[in-house]
Amino acid sequence: MKNVMLTKHITLNLTAEDWDLYTSMDRIEYVAKELNVHISDIFNSNDGPTAFVKAKHILDLYSEFGAADTEPYAVLRELHDYFFKDELHTESERV
């Protein structure tokens, strides 16, 4: 459609438990907030494939808190697929 601009924005507010981090560690909620801020920023300023790679790197940076484990990666994948779902279809698949 001409002259129409749609934008989307994500703000994450997941807890350490939501991210499935090592919840018994000190300052773990601070780590969860850091993940939320950085990954929200990445999703809001990148395309789908680039965003996933950059966001995965953020999880890797916090590996000592369990962020690089399988479960947080699964959370990231679910968030990514939901946020970028419109980009996962080719132009010919759109109606």
PDB file of C-alpha atoms in Angstrom:
ATOM      1  CA  MET A   1       0.000   0.000   0.000  1.00  0.00           C
ATOM      2  CA  LYS A   2       1.386   3.400  -0.941  1.00  0.00           C
ATOM      3  CA  ASN A   3       2.114   6.117   1.598  1.00  0.00           C
ATOM      4  CA  VAL A   4       1.638   3.862   4.602  1.00  0.00           C
ATOM      5  CA  MET A   5       4.417   3.022   6.997  1.00  0.00           C
ATOM      6  CA  LEU A   6       3.968   0.344   9.607  1.00  0.00           C
ATOM      7  CA  THR A   7       6.484  -0.101  12.377  1.00  0.00           C
ATOM      8  CA  LYS A   8       6.805  -2.622  15.128  1.00  0.00           C
ATOM      9  CA  HIS A   9       8.616  -2.410  18.395  1.00  0.00           C
ATOM     10  CA  ILE A  10       9.446  -4.879  21.123  1.00  0.00           C
ATOM     11  CA  THR A  11      10.134  -4.206  24.787  1.00  0.00           C
ATOM     12  CA  LEU A  12      11.192  -7.245  26.770  1.00  0.00           C
ATOM     13  CA  ASN A  13      10.570  -7.516  30.494  1.00  0.00           C
ATOM     14  CA  LEU A  14      11.512 -11.146  31.099  1.00  0.00           C
ATOM     15  CA  THR A  15      12.736 -12.304  34.497  1.00  0.00           C
ATOM     16  CA  ALA A  16      15.733 -14.526  35.128  1.00  0.00           C
ATOM     17  CA  GLU A  17      13.275 -17.376  35.514  1.00  0.00           C
ATOM     18  CA  ASP A  18      11.645 -16.530  32.164  1.00  0.00           C
ATOM     19  CA  TRP A  19      15.077 -16.622  30.527  1.00  0.00           C
ATOM     20  CA  ASP A  20      15.845 -19.820  32.446  1.00  0.00           C
ATOM     21  CA  LEU A  21      19.075 -18.416  33.852  1.00  0.00           C
ATOM     22  CA  TYR A  22      20.894 -19.693  36.927  1.00  0.00           C
ATOM     23  CA  THR A  23      18.453 -18.097  39.359  1.00  0.00           C
ATOM     24  CA  SER A  24      20.500 -18.857  42.480  1.00  0.00           C
ATOM     25  CA  MET A  25      23.306 -16.497  41.423  1.00  0.00           C
ATOM     26  CA  ASP A  26      23.759 -12.995  42.811  1.00  0.00           C
ATOM     27  CA  ARG A  27      22.521 -10.130  40.619  1.00  0.00           C
ATOM     28  CA  ILE A  28      20.774 -12.526  38.257  1.00  0.00           C
ATOM     29  CA  GLU A  29      17.775 -10.213  37.816  1.00  0.00           C
ATOM     30  CA  TYR A  30      20.205  -7.488  36.748  1.00  0.00           C
ATOM     31  CA  VAL A  31      21.511  -9.886  34.075  1.00  0.00           C
ATOM     32  CA  ALA A  32      17.946 -10.585  32.925  1.00  0.00           C
ATOM     33  CA  LYS A  33      17.315  -6.840  32.608  1.00  0.00           C
ATOM     34  CA  GLU A  34      20.522  -6.422  30.624  1.00  0.00           C
ATOM     35  CA  LEU A  35      19.445  -9.209  28.255  1.00  0.00           C
ATOM     36  CA  ASN A  36      16.039  -7.550  27.871  1.00  0.00           C
ATOM     37  CA  VAL A  37      17.498  -4.145  27.016  1.00  0.00           C
ATOM     38  CA  HIS A  38      20.181  -5.354  24.610  1.00  0.00           C
ATOM     39  CA  ILE A  39      18.030  -7.900  22.799  1.00  0.00           C
ATOM     40  CA  SER A  40      15.102  -5.468  22.492  1.00  0.00           C
ATOM     41  CA  ASP A  41      17.468  -2.909  20.962  1.00  0.00           C
ATOM     42  CA  ILE A  42      18.856  -5.487  18.553  1.00  0.00           C
ATOM     43  CA  PHE A  43      15.422  -6.688  17.442  1.00  0.00           C
ATOM     44  CA  ASN A  44      14.189  -3.124  16.966  1.00  0.00           C
ATOM     45  CA  SER A  45      17.134  -2.063  14.810  1.00  0.00           C
ATOM     46  CA  ASN A  46      17.978  -5.094  12.656  1.00  0.00           C
ATOM     47  CA  ASP A  47      16.420  -7.462  10.178  1.00  0.00           C
ATOM     48  CA  GLY A  48      15.530 -11.009  11.244  1.00  0.00           C
ATOM     49  CA  PRO A  49      18.672 -12.997  10.366  1.00  0.00           C
ATOM     50  CA  THR A  50      21.056 -10.288  11.562  1.00  0.00           C
ATOM     51  CA  ALA A  51      19.077  -9.779  14.764  1.00  0.00           C
ATOM     52  CA  PHE A  52      19.230 -13.435  15.723  1.00  0.00           C
ATOM     53  CA  VAL A  53      22.996 -13.644  15.290  1.00  0.00           C
ATOM     54  CA  LYS A  54      23.590 -10.449  17.270  1.00  0.00           C
ATOM     55  CA  ALA A  55      21.157 -11.451  20.026  1.00  0.00           C
ATOM     56  CA  LYS A  56      22.740 -14.894  20.317  1.00  0.00           C
ATOM     57  CA  HIS A  57      26.072 -13.143  20.833  1.00  0.00           C
ATOM     58  CA  ILE A  58      24.550 -11.232  23.768  1.00  0.00           C
ATOM     59  CA  LEU A  59      23.498 -14.521  25.350  1.00  0.00           C
ATOM     60  CA  ASP A  60      27.041 -15.816  24.861  1.00  0.00           C
ATOM     61  CA  LEU A  61      28.420 -12.793  26.720  1.00  0.00           C
ATOM     62  CA  TYR A  62      26.408 -13.800  29.781  1.00  0.00           C
ATOM     63  CA  SER A  63      27.221 -17.513  29.619  1.00  0.00           C
ATOM     64  CA  GLU A  64      28.469 -17.626  33.208  1.00  0.00           C
ATOM     65  CA  PHE A  65      24.859 -16.932  34.249  1.00  0.00           C
ATOM     66  CA  GLY A  66      23.460 -19.738  32.097  1.00  0.00           C
ATOM     67  CA  ALA A  67      22.436 -17.499  29.200  1.00  0.00           C
ATOM     68  CA  ALA A  68      24.315 -19.601  26.632  1.00  0.00           C
ATOM     69  CA  ASP A  69      22.542 -22.807  27.655  1.00  0.00           C
ATOM     70  CA  THR A  70      19.962 -24.535  25.487  1.00  0.00           C
ATOM     71  CA  GLU A  71      16.950 -23.119  27.323  1.00  0.00           C
ATOM     72  CA  PRO A  72      17.744 -19.400  26.911  1.00  0.00           C
ATOM     73  CA  TYR A  73      18.553 -20.064  23.249  1.00  0.00           C
ATOM     74  CA  ALA A  74      15.095 -21.616  22.910  1.00  0.00           C
ATOM     75  CA  VAL A  75      13.541 -18.532  24.517  1.00  0.00           C
ATOM     76  CA  LEU A  76      15.478 -16.323  22.109  1.00  0.00           C
ATOM     77  CA  ARG A  77      14.405 -18.414  19.119  1.00  0.00           C
ATOM     78  CA  GLU A  78      10.757 -18.204  20.175  1.00  0.00           C
ATOM     79  CA  LEU A  79      10.951 -14.424  20.653  1.00  0.00           C
ATOM     80  CA  HIS A  80      12.753 -14.015  17.337  1.00  0.00           C
ATOM     81  CA  ASP A  81      10.301 -16.166  15.404  1.00  0.00           C
ATOM     82  CA  TYR A  82       7.343 -14.333  16.911  1.00  0.00           C
ATOM     83  CA  PHE A  83       8.721 -10.836  16.340  1.00  0.00           C
ATOM     84  CA  PHE A  84      10.000 -11.477  12.814  1.00  0.00           C
ATOM     85  CA  LYS A  85       7.241 -13.880  11.725  1.00  0.00           C
ATOM     86  CA  ASP A  86       6.223 -11.624   8.825  1.00  0.00           C
ATOM     87  CA  GLU A  87       9.771 -11.786   7.457  1.00  0.00           C
ATOM     88  CA  LEU A  88       9.790 -15.590   7.542  1.00  0.00           C
ATOM     89  CA  HIS A  89       7.425 -15.779   4.570  1.00  0.00           C
ATOM     90  CA  THR A  90       8.351 -15.018   1.009  1.00  0.00           C
ATOM     91  CA  GLU A  91       6.546 -12.288  -0.862  1.00  0.00           C
ATOM     92  CA  SER A  92       4.615 -14.866  -2.898  1.00  0.00           C
ATOM     93  CA  GLU A  93       3.255 -16.480   0.297  1.00  0.00           C
ATOM     94  CA  ARG A  94       1.756 -13.213   1.563  1.00  0.00           C
ATOM     95  CA  VAL A  95      -1.846 -12.478   0.830  1.00  0.00           C
TER      96      VAL A  95
END
